[in-house]
XYZ file of N, CA, C and O in Angstrom:
412
model
N 24.032 140.430 102.502
C 22.922 140.772 101.457
C 22.514 139.350 101.227
O 22.861 138.661 100.515
N 20.510 139.409 101.466
C 20.474 138.272 100.456
C 19.394 139.172 100.206
O 18.482 139.546 100.237
N 19.279 138.104 98.977
C 18.441 138.410 97.437
C 17.499 137.403 97.485
O 17.913 136.413 96.975
N 15.755 137.625 97.142
C 15.353 136.933 97.071
C 14.414 137.519 95.848
O 13.513 138.587 95.689
N 13.822 136.352 94.969
C 12.828 136.929 93.494
C 11.770 135.678 93.260
O 12.399 134.422 93.827
N 10.522 135.696 93.813
C 9.561 134.785 94.184
C 9.399 135.028 92.774
O 8.264 133.885 92.144
N 9.214 135.932 91.551
C 8.408 135.790 90.537
C 9.408 136.610 89.821
O 9.925 138.090 89.955
N 9.722 136.281 88.513
C 10.710 136.982 87.855
C 9.634 136.693 86.137
O 9.384 136.169 85.406
N 9.618 138.148 85.597
C 9.463 138.009 84.063
C 10.185 139.005 83.474
O 11.022 139.856 83.885
N 10.316 137.987 82.075
C 11.732 138.591 81.439
C 11.827 139.343 80.480
O 12.923 139.417 80.173
N 10.580 139.940 80.307
C 10.560 140.854 79.194
C 11.160 140.224 78.103
O 11.619 140.918 77.344
N 11.406 139.531 77.569
C 11.865 138.677 76.474
C 13.622 139.033 76.381
O 14.251 138.302 75.508
N 14.181 139.586 77.193
C 15.533 139.864 76.959
C 16.699 139.331 78.557
O 17.553 139.540 78.219
N 15.209 138.823 79.255
C 16.463 138.400 80.825
C 16.680 137.089 80.375
O 16.465 136.023 79.945
N 18.434 136.902 80.403
C 19.232 135.406 80.590
C 19.920 135.223 81.425
O 20.922 135.850 81.966
N 19.220 134.349 82.216
C 19.568 134.001 83.647
C 20.924 133.446 83.729
O 22.292 134.033 84.578
N 22.042 132.946 82.768
C 22.917 132.605 82.668
C 23.953 133.535 82.577
O 24.996 133.545 82.858
N 23.355 134.690 81.580
C 24.608 135.870 81.572
C 24.492 136.682 82.151
O 25.533 136.868 83.583
N 23.423 136.819 83.646
C 23.675 137.561 84.977
C 24.057 136.839 85.918
O 24.808 137.449 86.202
N 23.836 135.568 85.908
C 24.819 134.752 87.082
C 26.302 134.596 87.022
O 26.860 134.991 87.629
N 26.508 135.064 85.621
C 27.948 135.121 84.946
C 28.606 136.125 85.069
O 29.593 136.539 85.669
N 27.522 137.398 85.023
C 28.176 138.776 85.152
C 28.110 139.304 86.183
O 29.117 140.003 86.939
N 26.788 138.816 86.842
C 26.585 139.320 88.546
C 26.839 138.405 89.541
O 25.596 138.022 90.226
N 28.035 137.548 89.529
C 27.485 136.465 90.218
C 27.138 136.554 91.836
O 26.934 135.765 92.259
N 27.958 137.667 92.545
C 27.475 138.325 93.629
C 25.460 138.611 93.909
O 25.416 137.900 95.315
N 24.901 138.772 93.064
C 23.581 138.820 93.215
C 22.894 138.697 92.182
O 21.452 138.564 92.660
N 23.405 137.529 91.772
C 22.149 136.644 91.091
C 21.362 135.679 91.916
O 21.973 135.057 92.875
N 20.233 135.681 91.878
C 19.277 134.948 92.707
C 19.621 133.798 92.254
O 20.088 133.052 91.093
N 19.162 132.882 93.138
C 19.298 131.004 92.735
C 17.798 130.728 92.433
O 16.850 130.852 92.992
N 18.279 129.948 91.246
C 16.966 129.539 90.938
C 16.786 128.002 91.737
O 17.411 127.221 91.060
N 15.959 128.521 92.328
C 15.211 126.775 93.175
C 13.978 126.189 92.357
O 14.241 124.890 92.271
N 13.383 127.001 91.866
C 12.441 126.012 90.836
C 11.380 127.078 90.123
O 11.651 128.019 90.231
N 10.206 126.430 89.140
C 9.241 127.377 88.746
C 7.809 127.415 89.247
O 8.387 126.980 90.386
N 7.318 128.388 89.059
C 6.204 128.562 89.753
C 4.907 127.415 89.832
O 4.002 127.490 90.050
N 5.041 126.368 88.273
C 4.543 125.722 88.338
C 3.405 125.874 86.833
O 2.352 125.183 86.560
N 3.473 126.790 86.377
C 2.749 127.468 85.259
C 3.508 128.397 84.726
O 4.260 129.139 84.794
N 3.119 128.683 83.065
C 3.513 129.303 82.077
C 2.801 130.328 82.202
O 2.376 130.745 82.576
N 3.953 132.177 81.678
C 3.253 133.113 81.686
C 3.260 133.824 80.611
O 4.615 133.434 79.757
N 3.086 134.774 80.008
C 2.751 135.845 78.969
C 2.972 136.814 79.467
O 2.292 137.601 80.761
N 3.935 137.741 79.146
C 4.195 139.388 79.263
C 3.260 140.176 78.200
O 4.093 139.821 77.160
N 2.531 141.004 78.376
C 1.834 141.792 77.157
C 1.821 143.114 77.929
O 1.439 143.546 79.250
N 2.335 144.116 77.027
C 1.415 145.607 77.528
C 0.669 145.937 76.047
O 1.129 145.729 74.952
N -0.274 146.864 76.449
C -1.142 147.354 75.355
C -1.433 148.736 75.991
O -2.013 149.027 76.830
N -1.134 149.598 74.801
C -1.484 150.678 74.756
C -2.272 151.596 73.636
O -1.885 151.142 73.063
N -3.350 152.684 73.892
C -3.519 152.898 72.786
C -2.944 153.412 71.697
O -2.123 154.524 72.404
N -3.376 153.434 70.672
C -2.080 153.641 69.702
C -2.228 155.392 69.711
O -0.788 156.291 69.569
N -3.388 155.980 69.978
C -3.143 157.623 69.974
C -2.642 158.066 71.463
O -1.618 159.063 71.194
N -2.126 157.379 72.217
C -1.323 157.379 73.665
C 0.335 157.369 73.183
O 0.797 157.965 73.467
N 0.145 156.323 72.320
C 1.372 155.882 72.066
C 2.344 157.552 71.093
O 3.092 157.621 71.276
N 1.582 157.293 70.087
C 1.996 158.874 69.214
C 2.159 159.841 69.822
O 2.964 160.552 69.556
N 1.066 160.213 70.701
C 1.267 161.324 71.810
C 2.716 161.618 72.211
O 3.328 162.632 72.184
N 2.741 160.342 73.125
C 4.313 160.169 73.640
C 5.357 160.220 72.639
O 6.285 161.248 72.966
N 5.082 159.965 71.953
C 6.247 159.768 70.672
C 6.613 161.193 70.336
O 7.523 161.429 70.530
N 5.437 162.219 70.024
C 5.767 163.154 69.369
C 6.069 164.122 70.321
O 6.798 165.119 69.675
N 5.755 164.087 71.581
C 5.975 165.301 72.673
C 7.410 165.271 73.443
O 7.867 166.237 73.629
N 7.581 163.528 73.811
C 8.657 163.611 74.545
C 9.690 162.446 73.975
O 10.668 162.660 74.309
N 9.070 161.660 72.730
C 10.042 160.854 72.451
C 9.819 159.795 72.753
O 11.013 158.784 72.559
N 9.312 159.753 73.824
C 8.974 158.412 74.650
C 8.070 157.380 74.030
O 7.540 157.694 73.336
N 8.845 156.082 73.916
C 8.332 155.050 73.566
C 7.463 153.857 74.508
O 8.310 153.171 75.497
N 5.923 154.382 74.396
C 5.300 153.505 75.191
C 4.867 152.612 75.019
O 4.752 151.579 75.874
N 5.513 152.014 74.126
C 5.290 150.369 73.780
C 6.514 149.874 74.395
O 6.873 148.430 73.931
N 7.208 150.316 75.102
C 8.769 149.569 75.630
C 8.856 149.699 77.149
O 8.882 150.705 77.680
N 9.082 148.872 77.618
C 8.871 148.882 79.254
C 10.060 150.002 79.870
O 9.920 150.901 80.555
N 10.900 150.337 79.158
C 12.055 150.863 79.948
C 11.698 152.441 79.734
O 12.477 153.198 80.182
N 10.858 153.024 78.535
C 10.555 154.324 78.155
C 9.593 154.561 79.772
O 9.512 155.546 79.768
N 9.312 153.595 80.515
C 8.689 154.181 81.818
C 9.364 154.326 83.068
O 8.707 155.032 83.930
N 10.513 154.177 82.745
C 11.476 154.664 83.913
C 11.344 156.527 84.037
O 11.426 157.603 83.296
N 11.020 156.912 85.285
C 10.518 158.368 85.590
C 11.510 159.181 85.620
O 11.667 160.571 85.659
N 12.625 158.827 85.774
C 13.919 159.805 85.988
C 14.210 159.940 84.094
O 14.775 161.414 84.371
N 14.012 159.582 83.370
C 14.191 159.377 82.036
C 12.907 160.299 81.580
O 12.980 161.568 80.400
N 11.673 159.674 81.704
C 10.735 160.706 80.772
C 9.181 160.754 81.953
O 9.738 160.420 83.063
N 8.404 161.292 81.765
C 7.344 161.388 82.483
C 6.169 160.348 81.770
O 4.973 161.387 81.415
N 6.323 159.173 81.951
C 4.871 158.773 81.066
C 3.973 158.748 82.125
O 2.504 158.233 81.098
N 3.601 159.245 82.862
C 2.548 159.294 83.527
C 1.301 160.409 82.896
O 0.471 160.634 83.206
N 2.099 161.384 82.620
C 1.390 162.696 81.574
C 0.278 162.089 80.921
O -0.608 162.825 80.186
N 0.294 160.741 80.327
C -0.367 160.256 78.961
C -1.210 159.446 79.852
O -1.774 158.668 78.643
N -1.481 158.558 81.007
C -2.285 158.804 81.552
C -2.976 159.178 82.437
O -2.759 160.021 83.330
N -4.229 158.679 83.125
C -5.497 159.241 84.065
C -4.602 158.857 85.261
O -3.562 158.042 85.649
N -5.062 159.275 86.299
C -4.288 158.688 88.130
C -4.766 157.884 88.232
O -6.176 157.408 88.158
N -4.537 157.485 88.777
C -4.887 155.949 89.658
C -5.905 156.197 90.316
O -6.936 155.149 91.105
N -6.344 157.131 90.999
C -7.402 158.519 91.895
C -8.780 158.049 91.017
O -9.710 158.372 91.764
N -8.546 157.906 89.660
C -9.579 157.981 88.804
C -10.141 156.359 88.869
O -11.644 156.365 88.411
N -9.695 155.733 89.647
C -10.248 154.382 89.492
C -11.121 154.047 90.681
O -10.731 154.367 92.243
N -12.381 153.989 90.237
C -13.520 153.811 91.253
C -12.661 152.390 92.527
O -12.462 151.619 92.034
N -13.146 153.391 93.613
C -12.810 151.779 95.216
C -13.763 151.141 95.032
O -13.007 150.172 95.844
N -15.066 150.906 94.605
C -15.613 150.017 94.780
C -14.979 149.104 93.678
O -16.286 148.036 93.540
N -14.551 149.287 92.730
C -14.375 148.072 91.778
C -12.758 147.545 91.949
O -12.367 146.916 91.632
N -12.468 147.668 92.957
C -10.997 147.223 93.785
C -11.141 146.607 94.866
O -12.385 145.990 95.408
N -10.980 144.790 94.911
C -10.613 143.926 96.150
C -9.071 144.080 96.592
O -8.248 144.368 95.729
N -9.243 143.163 97.536
C -8.116 142.775 98.190
C -8.100 141.646 97.753
O -8.842 140.579 97.125
N -6.547 140.981 97.198
C -5.964 139.780 97.488
C -7.052 138.517 97.624
O -7.300 137.930 96.897
N -6.930 138.776 99.159
C -7.846 137.764 99.674
C -9.064 137.473 99.013
O -9.831 136.733 99.216
N -9.500 138.505 98.204
C -11.106 138.840 97.912
C -11.513 138.276 96.433
O -12.307 138.256 95.975
N -9.858 138.250 96.242
C -10.149 137.784 94.832
C -10.269 136.361 93.828
O -9.603 135.638 94.608
N -10.707 136.377 92.918
C -10.279 134.854 92.115
C -9.038 134.560 91.832
O -8.148 133.564 91.828
N -8.473 135.840 91.781
C -6.778 135.896 91.633
C -5.601 134.659 92.129
O -4.877 134.564 92.214
N -6.239 135.117 93.933
C -5.780 133.856 94.782
C -6.191 132.759 95.076
O -5.947 132.041 95.877
N -7.475 132.573 94.105
C -7.611 130.703 94.016
C -7.508 130.108 93.219
O -7.552 129.734 91.912
N -6.349 129.117 93.589
C -5.630 127.849 92.729
C -6.647 127.160 91.954
O -6.325 126.784 90.695
N -7.878 126.484 92.530
C -8.953 126.130 91.421
C -9.281 126.791 90.241
O -9.680 126.457 89.158
N -9.101 128.133 90.396
C -9.689 128.879 88.948
C -8.340 129.327 88.397
O -8.394 128.903 87.183
N -7.091 128.742 88.907
C -6.037 129.373 88.368
C -5.599 128.477 87.454
O -4.767 128.518 86.390
N -6.096 127.359 88.242
C -5.320 125.786 87.254
C -5.631 125.317 85.977
O -6.710 126.254 85.454
């Protein structure tokens, strides 16, 4: 089995050295970085966070509580079908794929 990771976001808790030592058979080989720094953020409106906490105990400001086998986080958000299709682009049509824009 070969595992490949193109991009990894750490959630500020990922420790590659620990992972490699603990799981040597599945740890990816770090070849290089992507050439740019990145930040991870999540923003959920306070009333949604409060509703989830009060009704199910889910902490929607923590990524782990989005695990669908533990909680039903989708109850607190609209459906993906509510996004107007005319507001979506294919990757090759987006400025997010333009290295000059991202530089």
